[in-house]
PDB file of C-alpha atoms in Angstrom:
ATOM      1  CA  MET A   1       0.000   0.000   0.000  1.00 50.00           C
ATOM      2  CA  LYS A   2       1.421   3.345  -1.073  1.00 55.00           C
ATOM      3  CA  ALA A   3       2.153   5.750   1.771  1.00 57.00           C
ATOM      4  CA  ALA A   4       0.568   9.190   1.745  1.00 62.00           C
ATOM      5  CA  SER A   5       2.750  11.943   0.376  1.00 76.00           C
ATOM      6  CA  PRO A   6       4.315  14.402   2.849  1.00 78.00           C
ATOM      7  CA  ALA A   7       2.161  17.209   1.414  1.00 76.00           C
ATOM      8  CA  LEU A   8      -1.046  15.198   1.912  1.00 78.00           C
ATOM      9  CA  SER A   9      -0.031  14.284   5.446  1.00 80.00           C
ATOM     10  CA  ARG A  10       0.603  17.940   6.253  1.00 81.00           C
ATOM     11  CA  ARG A  11      -2.830  18.913   4.906  1.00 85.00           C
ATOM     12  CA  ARG A  12      -4.503  16.228   6.985  1.00 86.00           C
ATOM     13  CA  SER A  13      -2.643  17.323  10.089  1.00 86.00           C
ATOM     14  CA  ARG A  14      -3.600  20.942   9.432  1.00 89.00           C
ATOM     15  CA  TRP A  15      -7.309  20.082   9.083  1.00 91.00           C
ATOM     16  CA  ILE A  16      -7.182  17.947  12.208  1.00 92.00           C
ATOM     17  CA  MET A  17      -5.638  20.836  14.147  1.00 92.00           C
ATOM     18  CA  ILE A  18      -8.294  23.226  12.814  1.00 93.00           C
ATOM     19  CA  LEU A  19     -11.041  20.816  13.895  1.00 94.00           C
ATOM     20  CA  VAL A  20      -9.495  20.417  17.342  1.00 94.00           C
ATOM     21  CA  LYS A  21      -9.269  24.214  17.742  1.00 96.00           C
ATOM     22  CA  VAL A  22     -12.898  24.654  16.669  1.00 95.00           C
ATOM     23  CA  VAL A  23     -14.064  22.032  19.168  1.00 95.00           C
ATOM     24  CA  LEU A  24     -11.996  23.549  21.974  1.00 96.00           C
ATOM     25  CA  ALA A  25     -13.266  27.047  21.138  1.00 97.00           C
ATOM     26  CA  PHE A  26     -16.865  25.796  21.206  1.00 96.00           C
ATOM     27  CA  ILE A  27     -16.328  24.123  24.574  1.00 97.00           C
ATOM     28  CA  ALA A  28     -14.741  27.253  26.029  1.00 97.00           C
ATOM     29  CA  LEU A  29     -17.428  29.581  24.645  1.00 97.00           C
ATOM     30  CA  SER A  30     -20.284  27.358  25.783  1.00 97.00           C
ATOM     31  CA  LEU A  31     -18.826  27.093  29.280  1.00 98.00           C
ATOM     32  CA  LEU A  32     -18.415  30.868  29.434  1.00 98.00           C
ATOM     33  CA  MET A  33     -22.004  31.507  28.311  1.00 98.00           C
ATOM     34  CA  VAL A  34     -23.451  29.000  30.758  1.00 98.00           C
ATOM     35  CA  CYS A  35     -21.429  30.491  33.623  1.00 98.00           C
ATOM     36  CA  ILE A  36     -22.534  34.041  32.745  1.00 98.00           C
ATOM     37  CA  TYR A  37     -26.201  33.057  32.448  1.00 98.00           C
ATOM     38  CA  ARG A  38     -25.989  31.387  35.839  1.00 98.00           C
ATOM     39  CA  PHE A  39     -26.200  34.909  37.240  1.00 97.00           C
ATOM     40  CA  VAL A  40     -27.257  37.177  34.351  1.00 98.00           C
ATOM     41  CA  PRO A  41     -30.638  36.894  32.582  1.00 98.00           C
ATOM     42  CA  PRO A  42     -30.214  35.867  28.924  1.00 97.00           C
ATOM     43  CA  PRO A  43     -30.908  39.129  27.071  1.00 96.00           C
ATOM     44  CA  VAL A  44     -32.332  37.519  23.924  1.00 96.00           C
ATOM     45  CA  THR A  45     -32.537  34.135  22.199  1.00 97.00           C
ATOM     46  CA  LEU A  46     -32.360  33.053  18.568  1.00 95.00           C
ATOM     47  CA  THR A  47     -36.056  32.190  18.686  1.00 95.00           C
ATOM     48  CA  MET A  48     -36.844  35.754  19.768  1.00 96.00           C
ATOM     49  CA  LEU A  49     -34.554  37.300  17.177  1.00 96.00           C
ATOM     50  CA  PHE A  50     -36.200  35.405  14.323  1.00 94.00           C
ATOM     51  CA  ASP A  51     -39.749  36.001  15.533  1.00 95.00           C
ATOM     52  CA  PRO A  52     -41.489  38.262  12.960  1.00 94.00           C
ATOM     53  CA  ASN A  53     -44.090  39.187  15.597  1.00 94.00           C
ATOM     54  CA  GLY A  54     -41.570  41.055  17.745  1.00 94.00           C
ATOM     55  CA  ILE A  55     -40.561  40.427  21.355  1.00 97.00           C
ATOM     56  CA  THR A  56     -42.576  41.127  24.481  1.00 97.00           C
ATOM     57  CA  LYS A  57     -40.886  39.913  27.670  1.00 97.00           C
ATOM     58  CA  ASP A  58     -40.317  40.927  31.272  1.00 97.00           C
ATOM     59  CA  TRP A  59     -37.732  38.978  33.275  1.00 98.00           C
ATOM     60  CA  THR A  60     -39.122  37.938  36.648  1.00 98.00           C
ATOM     61  CA  SER A  61     -37.250  36.042  39.363  1.00 98.00           C
ATOM     62  CA  LEU A  62     -38.554  32.649  40.424  1.00 98.00           C
ATOM     63  CA  ASP A  63     -39.319  34.040  43.897  1.00 98.00           C
ATOM     64  CA  GLU A  64     -41.739  36.514  42.317  1.00 98.00           C
ATOM     65  CA  ILE A  65     -43.569  33.895  40.230  1.00 98.00           C
ATOM     66  CA  ASP A  66     -46.424  32.031  41.897  1.00 98.00           C
ATOM     67  CA  PRO A  67     -45.169  28.529  42.854  1.00 98.00           C
ATOM     68  CA  ASP A  68     -48.169  26.984  41.095  1.00 98.00           C
ATOM     69  CA  MET A  69     -46.681  28.085  37.780  1.00 98.00           C
ATOM     70  CA  SER A  70     -43.608  25.927  38.348  1.00 98.00           C
ATOM     71  CA  ARG A  71     -45.823  23.077  39.495  1.00 98.00           C
ATOM     72  CA  ALA A  72     -47.978  23.465  36.400  1.00 98.00           C
ATOM     73  CA  ALA A  73     -44.889  23.351  34.182  1.00 98.00           C
ATOM     74  CA  ILE A  74     -43.695  20.184  35.924  1.00 98.00           C
ATOM     75  CA  ALA A  75     -47.152  18.616  35.632  1.00 97.00           C
ATOM     76  CA  ALA A  76     -47.380  19.441  31.942  1.00 96.00           C
ATOM     77  CA  GLU A  77     -43.842  19.051  30.696  1.00 95.00           C
ATOM     78  CA  ASP A  78     -41.620  17.041  33.020  1.00 96.00           C
ATOM     79  CA  GLY A  79     -42.951  15.117  36.008  1.00 96.00           C
ATOM     80  CA  LYS A  80     -39.475  13.887  36.954  1.00 96.00           C
ATOM     81  CA  PHE A  81     -37.849  17.328  36.776  1.00 97.00           C
ATOM     82  CA  CYS A  82     -36.562  17.252  40.342  1.00 97.00           C
ATOM     83  CA  THR A  83     -35.180  13.717  40.178  1.00 96.00           C
ATOM     84  CA  HIS A  84     -33.516  13.355  36.774  1.00 96.00           C
ATOM     85  CA  HIS A  85     -30.151  14.807  35.760  1.00 95.00           C
ATOM     86  CA  GLY A  86     -31.340  16.464  32.569  1.00 96.00           C
ATOM     87  CA  PHE A  87     -32.747  13.512  30.634  1.00 95.00           C
ATOM     88  CA  ASP A  88     -35.786  11.325  31.216  1.00 92.00           C
ATOM     89  CA  VAL A  89     -34.701   8.059  29.609  1.00 87.00           C
ATOM     90  CA  ASP A  90     -38.111   6.432  30.002  1.00 84.00           C
ATOM     91  CA  ALA A  91     -39.911   9.354  28.352  1.00 76.00           C
ATOM     92  CA  ILE A  92     -37.407   9.415  25.479  1.00 76.00           C
ATOM     93  CA  ALA A  93     -37.829   5.678  24.909  1.00 71.00           C
ATOM     94  CA  LYS A  94     -41.631   5.897  24.977  1.00 74.00           C
ATOM     95  CA  ALA A  95     -41.583   8.833  22.560  1.00 62.00           C
ATOM     96  CA  ALA A  96     -39.297   6.926  20.186  1.00 56.00           C
ATOM     97  CA  ILE A  97     -41.584   3.889  20.216  1.00 63.00           C
ATOM     98  CA  HIS A  98     -44.678   6.045  19.691  1.00 49.00           C
ATOM     99  CA  ASN A  99     -43.121   8.019  16.835  1.00 53.00           C
ATOM    100  CA  ALA A 100     -41.911   4.848  15.124  1.00 52.00           C
ATOM    101  CA  SER A 101     -45.484   3.568  15.041  1.00 57.00           C
ATOM    102  CA  GLY A 102     -46.630   6.643  13.101  1.00 56.00           C
ATOM    103  CA  GLY A 103     -49.234   9.234  13.941  1.00 51.00           C
ATOM    104  CA  ARG A 104     -48.752  12.497  15.802  1.00 49.00           C
ATOM    105  CA  ILE A 105     -45.092  13.120  16.711  1.00 47.00           C
ATOM    106  CA  ARG A 106     -44.463  13.102  20.448  1.00 51.00           C
ATOM    107  CA  GLY A 107     -41.424  14.597  22.155  1.00 60.00           C
ATOM    108  CA  GLY A 108     -39.566  13.301  25.186  1.00 75.00           C
ATOM    109  CA  SER A 109     -37.632  16.437  26.087  1.00 92.00           C
ATOM    110  CA  THR A 110     -37.301  17.503  29.707  1.00 97.00           C
ATOM    111  CA  ILE A 111     -37.593  21.070  30.940  1.00 98.00           C
ATOM    112  CA  SER A 112     -33.791  21.103  31.160  1.00 98.00           C
ATOM    113  CA  GLN A 113     -33.457  20.108  27.498  1.00 97.00           C
ATOM    114  CA  GLN A 114     -36.039  22.661  26.430  1.00 97.00           C
ATOM    115  CA  THR A 115     -34.250  25.371  28.386  1.00 98.00           C
ATOM    116  CA  ALA A 116     -30.907  24.468  26.801  1.00 98.00           C
ATOM    117  CA  LYS A 117     -32.481  24.614  23.345  1.00 97.00           C
ATOM    118  CA  ASN A 118     -34.408  27.832  23.957  1.00 96.00           C
ATOM    119  CA  VAL A 119     -31.461  29.759  25.402  1.00 98.00           C
ATOM    120  CA  PHE A 120     -28.475  28.589  23.381  1.00 97.00           C
ATOM    121  CA  LEU A 121     -29.754  27.047  20.157  1.00 96.00           C
ATOM    122  CA  TRP A 122     -32.459  27.213  17.523  1.00 92.00           C
ATOM    123  CA  GLN A 123     -35.800  25.516  16.972  1.00 88.00           C
ATOM    124  CA  GLY A 124     -36.062  22.455  14.750  1.00 82.00           C
ATOM    125  CA  GLY A 125     -34.483  19.026  14.697  1.00 77.00           C
ATOM    126  CA  GLY A 126     -31.371  17.442  13.287  1.00 86.00           C
ATOM    127  CA  PHE A 127     -28.626  15.383  14.884  1.00 90.00           C
ATOM    128  CA  VAL A 128     -26.229  18.332  15.199  1.00 92.00           C
ATOM    129  CA  ARG A 129     -28.710  20.463  17.107  1.00 93.00           C
ATOM    130  CA  LYS A 130     -29.818  17.545  19.291  1.00 93.00           C
ATOM    131  CA  GLY A 131     -26.199  16.769  20.109  1.00 95.00           C
ATOM    132  CA  MET A 132     -25.527  20.382  21.069  1.00 95.00           C
ATOM    133  CA  GLU A 133     -28.737  20.398  23.102  1.00 97.00           C
ATOM    134  CA  ALA A 134     -27.506  17.374  25.066  1.00 96.00           C
ATOM    135  CA  TRP A 135     -24.171  19.105  25.731  1.00 97.00           C
ATOM    136  CA  PHE A 136     -25.802  22.298  27.000  1.00 98.00           C
ATOM    137  CA  THR A 137     -28.266  20.259  29.065  1.00 98.00           C
ATOM    138  CA  VAL A 138     -25.384  18.563  30.883  1.00 98.00           C
ATOM    139  CA  LEU A 139     -23.747  21.952  31.493  1.00 98.00           C
ATOM    140  CA  ILE A 140     -26.787  23.745  32.901  1.00 98.00           C
ATOM    141  CA  GLU A 141     -27.658  20.797  35.134  1.00 98.00           C
ATOM    142  CA  ALA A 142     -24.117  20.870  36.535  1.00 98.00           C
ATOM    143  CA  ILE A 143     -23.629  24.641  36.761  1.00 98.00           C
ATOM    144  CA  TRP A 144     -27.080  26.175  37.177  1.00 98.00           C
ATOM    145  CA  GLY A 145     -29.024  23.721  39.290  1.00 96.00           C
ATOM    146  CA  LYS A 146     -32.772  23.106  39.203  1.00 98.00           C
ATOM    147  CA  ARG A 147     -34.019  26.454  40.534  1.00 98.00           C
ATOM    148  CA  ARG A 148     -32.060  28.426  37.980  1.00 98.00           C
ATOM    149  CA  ILE A 149     -33.124  26.107  35.154  1.00 98.00           C
ATOM    150  CA  MET A 150     -36.789  26.567  36.071  1.00 98.00           C
ATOM    151  CA  GLU A 151     -36.347  30.317  36.467  1.00 98.00           C
ATOM    152  CA  VAL A 152     -34.769  30.676  33.031  1.00 98.00           C
ATOM    153  CA  TYR A 153     -37.299  28.308  31.442  1.00 98.00           C
ATOM    154  CA  LEU A 154     -40.255  30.306  32.769  1.00 98.00           C
ATOM    155  CA  ASN A 155     -38.699  33.506  31.446  1.00 98.00           C
ATOM    156  CA  VAL A 156     -37.689  32.461  27.921  1.00 98.00           C
ATOM    157  CA  ALA A 157     -40.423  29.994  26.953  1.00 97.00           C
ATOM    158  CA  GLU A 158     -42.790  31.343  24.311  1.00 96.00           C
ATOM    159  CA  THR A 159     -46.212  31.878  25.899  1.00 95.00           C
ATOM    160  CA  GLY A 160     -48.011  33.516  22.991  1.00 94.00           C
ATOM    161  CA  ILE A 161     -47.474  35.193  19.639  1.00 94.00           C
ATOM    162  CA  GLY A 162     -44.428  37.417  20.149  1.00 95.00           C
ATOM    163  CA  THR A 163     -44.726  36.852  23.918  1.00 96.00           C
ATOM    164  CA  TYR A 164     -41.957  35.279  26.004  1.00 97.00           C
ATOM    165  CA  GLY A 165     -41.962  34.271  29.640  1.00 97.00           C
ATOM    166  CA  VAL A 166     -44.795  33.704  32.088  1.00 98.00           C
ATOM    167  CA  GLN A 167     -44.777  37.299  33.327  1.00 98.00           C
ATOM    168  CA  ALA A 168     -45.511  38.671  29.852  1.00 97.00           C
ATOM    169  CA  GLY A 169     -47.951  35.809  29.283  1.00 96.00           C
ATOM    170  CA  ALA A 170     -49.828  36.485  32.512  1.00 97.00           C
ATOM    171  CA  ILE A 171     -50.160  40.171  31.674  1.00 97.00           C
ATOM    172  CA  ARG A 172     -51.247  39.387  28.112  1.00 95.00           C
ATOM    173  CA  TYR A 173     -53.896  36.849  29.076  1.00 94.00           C
ATOM    174  CA  PHE A 174     -54.999  37.793  32.578  1.00 95.00           C
ATOM    175  CA  HIS A 175     -53.920  41.445  32.995  1.00 96.00           C
ATOM    176  CA  HIS A 176     -51.862  40.851  36.105  1.00 97.00           C
ATOM    177  CA  GLY A 177     -48.375  39.619  36.926  1.00 97.00           C
ATOM    178  CA  ALA A 178     -47.173  36.040  37.283  1.00 98.00           C
ATOM    179  CA  GLY A 179     -47.025  36.446  41.053  1.00 98.00           C
ATOM    180  CA  LYS A 180     -50.824  36.470  41.262  1.00 97.00           C
ATOM    181  CA  LEU A 181     -51.621  33.494  39.066  1.00 97.00           C
ATOM    182  CA  SER A 182     -54.364  31.157  40.205  1.00 96.00           C
ATOM    183  CA  LYS A 183     -54.023  27.404  39.707  1.00 96.00           C
ATOM    184  CA  ALA A 184     -56.338  27.561  36.698  1.00 95.00           C
ATOM    185  CA  GLU A 185     -54.402  30.437  35.125  1.00 96.00           C
ATOM    186  CA  ALA A 186     -51.026  28.762  35.668  1.00 97.00           C
ATOM    187  CA  ALA A 187     -52.406  25.561  34.153  1.00 96.00           C
ATOM    188  CA  ARG A 188     -53.694  27.411  31.099  1.00 94.00           C
ATOM    189  CA  ILE A 189     -50.316  28.997  30.455  1.00 96.00           C
ATOM    190  CA  ALA A 190     -48.666  25.575  30.827  1.00 96.00           C
ATOM    191  CA  ALA A 191     -51.180  24.131  28.356  1.00 94.00           C
ATOM    192  CA  VAL A 192     -50.188  26.787  25.823  1.00 93.00           C
ATOM    193  CA  LEU A 193     -46.433  26.141  26.018  1.00 92.00           C
ATOM    194  CA  PRO A 194     -46.168  23.310  23.451  1.00 89.00           C
ATOM    195  CA  LEU A 195     -47.918  25.353  20.718  1.00 87.00           C
ATOM    196  CA  PRO A 196     -47.958  29.017  21.788  1.00 89.00           C
ATOM    197  CA  LYS A 197     -48.769  30.342  18.315  1.00 86.00           C
ATOM    198  CA  LYS A 198     -51.828  28.106  17.958  1.00 85.00           C
ATOM    199  CA  ARG A 199     -53.223  27.962  21.499  1.00 83.00           C
ATOM    200  CA  ALA A 200     -54.641  30.695  23.716  1.00 76.00           C
ATOM    201  CA  ALA A 201     -54.889  30.760  27.490  1.00 80.00           C
ATOM    202  CA  VAL A 202     -57.993  32.972  27.443  1.00 77.00           C
ATOM    203  CA  ALA A 203     -61.263  31.179  26.688  1.00 69.00           C
ATOM    204  CA  PRO A 204     -59.456  28.091  25.418  1.00 70.00           C
ATOM    205  CA  GLY A 205     -61.457  25.586  23.457  1.00 72.00           C
ATOM    206  CA  GLY A 206     -61.345  21.873  22.810  1.00 80.00           C
ATOM    207  CA  PHE A 207     -58.074  20.136  23.622  1.00 82.00           C
ATOM    208  CA  THR A 208     -56.427  23.184  25.226  1.00 85.00           C
ATOM    209  CA  ARG A 209     -59.295  23.591  27.694  1.00 88.00           C
ATOM    210  CA  ARG A 210     -59.314  19.909  28.619  1.00 91.00           C
ATOM    211  CA  TYR A 211     -55.521  19.806  28.877  1.00 93.00           C
ATOM    212  CA  GLY A 212     -55.507  22.902  31.087  1.00 93.00           C
ATOM    213  CA  ASN A 213     -58.072  21.325  33.405  1.00 94.00           C
ATOM    214  CA  THR A 214     -55.945  18.178  33.631  1.00 96.00           C
ATOM    215  CA  ILE A 215     -52.839  20.198  34.500  1.00 97.00           C
ATOM    216  CA  ALA A 216     -54.752  22.190  37.126  1.00 97.00           C
ATOM    217  CA  ALA A 217     -55.860  18.937  38.770  1.00 96.00           C
ATOM    218  CA  ARG A 218     -52.246  17.714  38.843  1.00 97.00           C
ATOM    219  CA  ILE A 219     -50.834  20.821  40.543  1.00 97.00           C
ATOM    220  CA  GLY A 220     -51.968  19.675  43.975  1.00 96.00           C
ATOM    221  CA  THR A 221     -50.415  16.258  43.371  1.00 97.00           C
ATOM    222  CA  ILE A 222     -47.099  17.824  42.408  1.00 97.00           C
ATOM    223  CA  GLN A 223     -47.069  19.773  45.680  1.00 97.00           C
ATOM    224  CA  ARG A 224     -48.359  16.933  47.876  1.00 97.00           C
ATOM    225  CA  ASP A 225     -45.906  14.368  46.519  1.00 97.00           C
ATOM    226  CA  GLY A 226     -42.952  16.752  46.700  1.00 97.00           C
ATOM    227  CA  LEU A 227     -42.288  16.608  42.963  1.00 97.00           C
ATOM    228  CA  ASP A 228     -41.321  20.290  43.164  1.00 97.00           C
ATOM    229  CA  SER A 229     -39.050  19.824  46.203  1.00 97.00           C
ATOM    230  CA  CYS A 230     -35.942  20.968  44.322  1.00 97.00           C
ATOM    231  CA  LEU A 231     -37.543  24.399  43.900  1.00 97.00           C
ATOM    232  CA  ARG A 232     -38.421  25.044  47.527  1.00 91.00           C
TER     233      ARG A 232
END
């Protein structure tokens, strides 16, 4: 077998070094961003920047958001939020089996994964984005902790057309801040989260109304069973 020429070997080495530098730069930059956002509210996300409907948001600390909003989010999106380390393996497996059988696509993402995607990445699928999402999920679980993850999630999640965060959503739908949400109101906002451009928390109809009622009924269970203990 003919050996590679010295020139070809040099080119390969150069490309390998470039790739290594790119990977190291990405790791360093991602660590820096995660560390900064541990203390500083993310000013804007890619989802916000590419939203043709504009951006309405109002950062609110977790202490100033009614606890039932966090419980509603856990009930709707991630029942094991306080016990997993970023990934719910059972939910991912069930979603994969369901999606393979056809029909409506179901996701298995945790609140941590959704937060990583919303803050650092873009919407949509693809192996590259999912891989980056997993990386950022590991970082925020290790560096932020559960309270910070929930706080950021409730402030960057899209809650309506051009509306981001539960504070802006509460004002839009109920004309008061997120600190005064009732169980029913918190549940309605949580019911909107998967499809904020197609669902409304005010006078919801059909599936959204039924889903909101289900979430509202679960809020007490979340509190009673301590499924929100990591936020207290």
